Amino acid sequence: MTDDGYDEIEMDLPCLITVTKEINTPRLPSILGIKKAQKYKVHKFNANICEENDIHIGLSGSPTQVVKTFIPTSAVECQFLKIKALADKLRELSNIEEEGN
């Protein structure tokens, strides 16, 4: 569903469909729904059922390959300060002298 109503799209398989969390609001199942779910037979799919060959499945069939991974370095220095040191640092940075203590 879109802001203007419903869109119906046809496409060839294989395809990838993604949705956002707004696609559905889950609700609690009824007792009848729970009993039906317990009896439901789950259908399992694998590469043999898809009738695809090795050039379309797995790492060799992937259109993208990971060449290199790395951990990015941070350009910002981080300081962990205790409360007293933090208060001192804030006074220093804002050039405000402590009054009363």
PDB file of C-alpha atoms in Angstrom:
ATOM      1  CA  MET A   1       0.000   0.000   0.000  1.00  0.00           C
ATOM      2  CA  THR A   2       1.258   3.454  -0.853  1.00  0.00           C
ATOM      3  CA  ASP A   3       0.079   6.931   0.080  1.00  0.00           C
ATOM      4  CA  ASP A   4      -2.097   6.859  -3.038  1.00  0.00           C
ATOM      5  CA  GLY A   5      -3.524   3.358  -2.550  1.00  0.00           C
ATOM      6  CA  TYR A   6      -2.279  -0.056  -3.651  1.00  0.00           C
ATOM      7  CA  ASP A   7       0.423  -0.887  -6.200  1.00  0.00           C
ATOM      8  CA  GLU A   8       0.490  -4.228  -7.976  1.00  0.00           C
ATOM      9  CA  ILE A   9       3.863  -5.194  -9.443  1.00  0.00           C
ATOM     10  CA  GLU A  10       4.824  -8.228 -11.531  1.00  0.00           C
ATOM     11  CA  MET A  11       8.429  -9.390 -11.900  1.00  0.00           C
ATOM     12  CA  ASP A  12      10.434 -12.389 -13.006  1.00  0.00           C
ATOM     13  CA  LEU A  13      11.928 -14.792 -10.494  1.00  0.00           C
ATOM     14  CA  PRO A  14      14.330 -14.827  -8.755  1.00  0.00           C
ATOM     15  CA  CYS A  15      13.595 -11.518  -7.075  1.00  0.00           C
ATOM     16  CA  LEU A  16      14.145  -9.828  -3.725  1.00  0.00           C
ATOM     17  CA  ILE A  17      11.364  -8.019  -1.900  1.00  0.00           C
ATOM     18  CA  THR A  18      12.085  -5.801   1.101  1.00  0.00           C
ATOM     19  CA  VAL A  19       9.582  -4.107   3.387  1.00  0.00           C
ATOM     20  CA  THR A  20       9.654  -1.744   6.336  1.00  0.00           C
ATOM     21  CA  LYS A  21       8.281  -2.440   9.795  1.00  0.00           C
ATOM     22  CA  GLU A  22       5.112  -0.502   8.936  1.00  0.00           C
ATOM     23  CA  ILE A  23       4.016  -3.326   6.594  1.00  0.00           C
ATOM     24  CA  ASN A  24       2.024  -4.987   9.368  1.00  0.00           C
ATOM     25  CA  THR A  25       0.958  -4.524  12.976  1.00  0.00           C
ATOM     26  CA  PRO A  26       1.182  -7.923  14.698  1.00  0.00           C
ATOM     27  CA  ARG A  27      -1.662  -9.061  16.913  1.00  0.00           C
ATOM     28  CA  LEU A  28      -2.078 -11.827  19.445  1.00  0.00           C
ATOM     29  CA  PRO A  29      -3.382 -15.054  17.910  1.00  0.00           C
ATOM     30  CA  SER A  30      -6.690 -16.562  18.930  1.00  0.00           C
ATOM     31  CA  ILE A  31      -6.883 -19.999  20.568  1.00  0.00           C
ATOM     32  CA  LEU A  32      -8.039 -21.425  17.233  1.00  0.00           C
ATOM     33  CA  GLY A  33      -5.092 -19.753  15.502  1.00  0.00           C
ATOM     34  CA  ILE A  34      -2.637 -21.272  18.004  1.00  0.00           C
ATOM     35  CA  LYS A  35      -4.092 -24.762  17.442  1.00  0.00           C
ATOM     36  CA  LYS A  36      -3.894 -24.342  13.644  1.00  0.00           C
ATOM     37  CA  ALA A  37      -0.273 -23.197  13.919  1.00  0.00           C
ATOM     38  CA  GLN A  38       0.647 -26.277  15.968  1.00  0.00           C
ATOM     39  CA  LYS A  39      -0.728 -28.551  13.218  1.00  0.00           C
ATOM     40  CA  TYR A  40       0.787 -26.589  10.303  1.00  0.00           C
ATOM     41  CA  LYS A  41       3.398 -28.461   8.261  1.00  0.00           C
ATOM     42  CA  VAL A  42       6.384 -26.258   7.471  1.00  0.00           C
ATOM     43  CA  HIS A  43       7.660 -26.579   3.907  1.00  0.00           C
ATOM     44  CA  LYS A  44      11.453 -26.509   3.662  1.00  0.00           C
ATOM     45  CA  PHE A  45      13.267 -25.237   0.590  1.00  0.00           C
ATOM     46  CA  ASN A  46      16.875 -25.796  -0.415  1.00  0.00           C
ATOM     47  CA  ALA A  47      19.130 -25.348  -3.431  1.00  0.00           C
ATOM     48  CA  ASN A  48      17.871 -28.564  -5.052  1.00  0.00           C
ATOM     49  CA  ILE A  49      14.275 -27.366  -5.016  1.00  0.00           C
ATOM     50  CA  CYS A  50      15.259 -24.078  -6.641  1.00  0.00           C
ATOM     51  CA  GLU A  51      16.641 -26.062  -9.594  1.00  0.00           C
ATOM     52  CA  GLU A  52      19.574 -23.682  -9.909  1.00  0.00           C
ATOM     53  CA  ASN A  53      23.119 -24.643 -10.702  1.00  0.00           C
ATOM     54  CA  ASP A  54      26.298 -23.659  -8.863  1.00  0.00           C
ATOM     55  CA  ILE A  55      26.903 -20.507 -10.883  1.00  0.00           C
ATOM     56  CA  HIS A  56      23.795 -18.902  -9.314  1.00  0.00           C
ATOM     57  CA  ILE A  57      24.085 -20.189  -5.723  1.00  0.00           C
ATOM     58  CA  GLY A  58      26.548 -19.636  -2.907  1.00  0.00           C
ATOM     59  CA  LEU A  59      29.798 -17.695  -2.899  1.00  0.00           C
ATOM     60  CA  SER A  60      30.610 -18.475  -6.523  1.00  0.00           C
ATOM     61  CA  GLY A  61      27.151 -17.305  -7.611  1.00  0.00           C
ATOM     62  CA  SER A  62      27.219 -14.057  -5.664  1.00  0.00           C
ATOM     63  CA  PRO A  63      27.388 -10.905  -7.788  1.00  0.00           C
ATOM     64  CA  THR A  64      29.501  -9.245  -5.081  1.00  0.00           C
ATOM     65  CA  GLN A  65      32.719 -10.446  -3.489  1.00  0.00           C
ATOM     66  CA  VAL A  66      34.418  -9.130  -0.336  1.00  0.00           C
ATOM     67  CA  VAL A  67      37.932  -8.081  -1.302  1.00  0.00           C
ATOM     68  CA  LYS A  68      39.154  -6.575   1.959  1.00  0.00           C
ATOM     69  CA  THR A  69      37.815  -5.736   5.412  1.00  0.00           C
ATOM     70  CA  PHE A  70      39.274  -3.298   7.920  1.00  0.00           C
ATOM     71  CA  ILE A  71      38.519  -1.574  11.198  1.00  0.00           C
ATOM     72  CA  PRO A  72      38.176   2.176  10.632  1.00  0.00           C
ATOM     73  CA  THR A  73      40.424   4.432  12.677  1.00  0.00           C
ATOM     74  CA  SER A  74      38.953   7.309  14.617  1.00  0.00           C
ATOM     75  CA  ALA A  75      40.244  10.800  13.887  1.00  0.00           C
ATOM     76  CA  VAL A  76      38.751  12.175  17.113  1.00  0.00           C
ATOM     77  CA  GLU A  77      40.519  11.749  20.437  1.00  0.00           C
ATOM     78  CA  CYS A  78      38.334  10.573  23.282  1.00  0.00           C
ATOM     79  CA  GLN A  79      38.941  11.334  26.955  1.00  0.00           C
ATOM     80  CA  PHE A  80      37.268   9.558  29.858  1.00  0.00           C
ATOM     81  CA  LEU A  81      37.055  11.875  32.867  1.00  0.00           C
ATOM     82  CA  LYS A  82      35.834  11.435  36.417  1.00  0.00           C
ATOM     83  CA  ILE A  83      33.194  13.939  37.587  1.00  0.00           C
ATOM     84  CA  LYS A  84      35.669  16.251  39.353  1.00  0.00           C
ATOM     85  CA  ALA A  85      38.029  16.251  36.374  1.00  0.00           C
ATOM     86  CA  LEU A  86      35.076  16.833  34.039  1.00  0.00           C
ATOM     87  CA  ALA A  87      33.911  19.849  36.065  1.00  0.00           C
ATOM     88  CA  ASP A  88      37.461  21.251  36.049  1.00  0.00           C
ATOM     89  CA  LYS A  89      37.752  20.722  32.303  1.00  0.00           C
ATOM     90  CA  LEU A  90      34.392  22.415  31.655  1.00  0.00           C
ATOM     91  CA  ARG A  91      35.425  25.410  33.773  1.00  0.00           C
ATOM     92  CA  GLU A  92      38.707  25.587  31.899  1.00  0.00           C
ATOM     93  CA  LEU A  93      37.013  25.421  28.504  1.00  0.00           C
ATOM     94  CA  SER A  94      34.354  27.996  29.307  1.00  0.00           C
ATOM     95  CA  ASN A  95      36.703  30.302  31.294  1.00  0.00           C
ATOM     96  CA  ILE A  96      34.227  30.465  34.169  1.00  0.00           C
ATOM     97  CA  GLU A  97      35.681  30.655  37.652  1.00  0.00           C
ATOM     98  CA  GLU A  98      34.059  28.576  40.363  1.00  0.00           C
ATOM     99  CA  GLU A  99      31.994  30.750  42.693  1.00  0.00           C
ATOM    100  CA  GLY A 100      31.309  29.974  46.335  1.00  0.00           C
ATOM    101  CA  ASN A 101      33.365  26.773  46.884  1.00  0.00           C
TER     102      ASN A 101
END
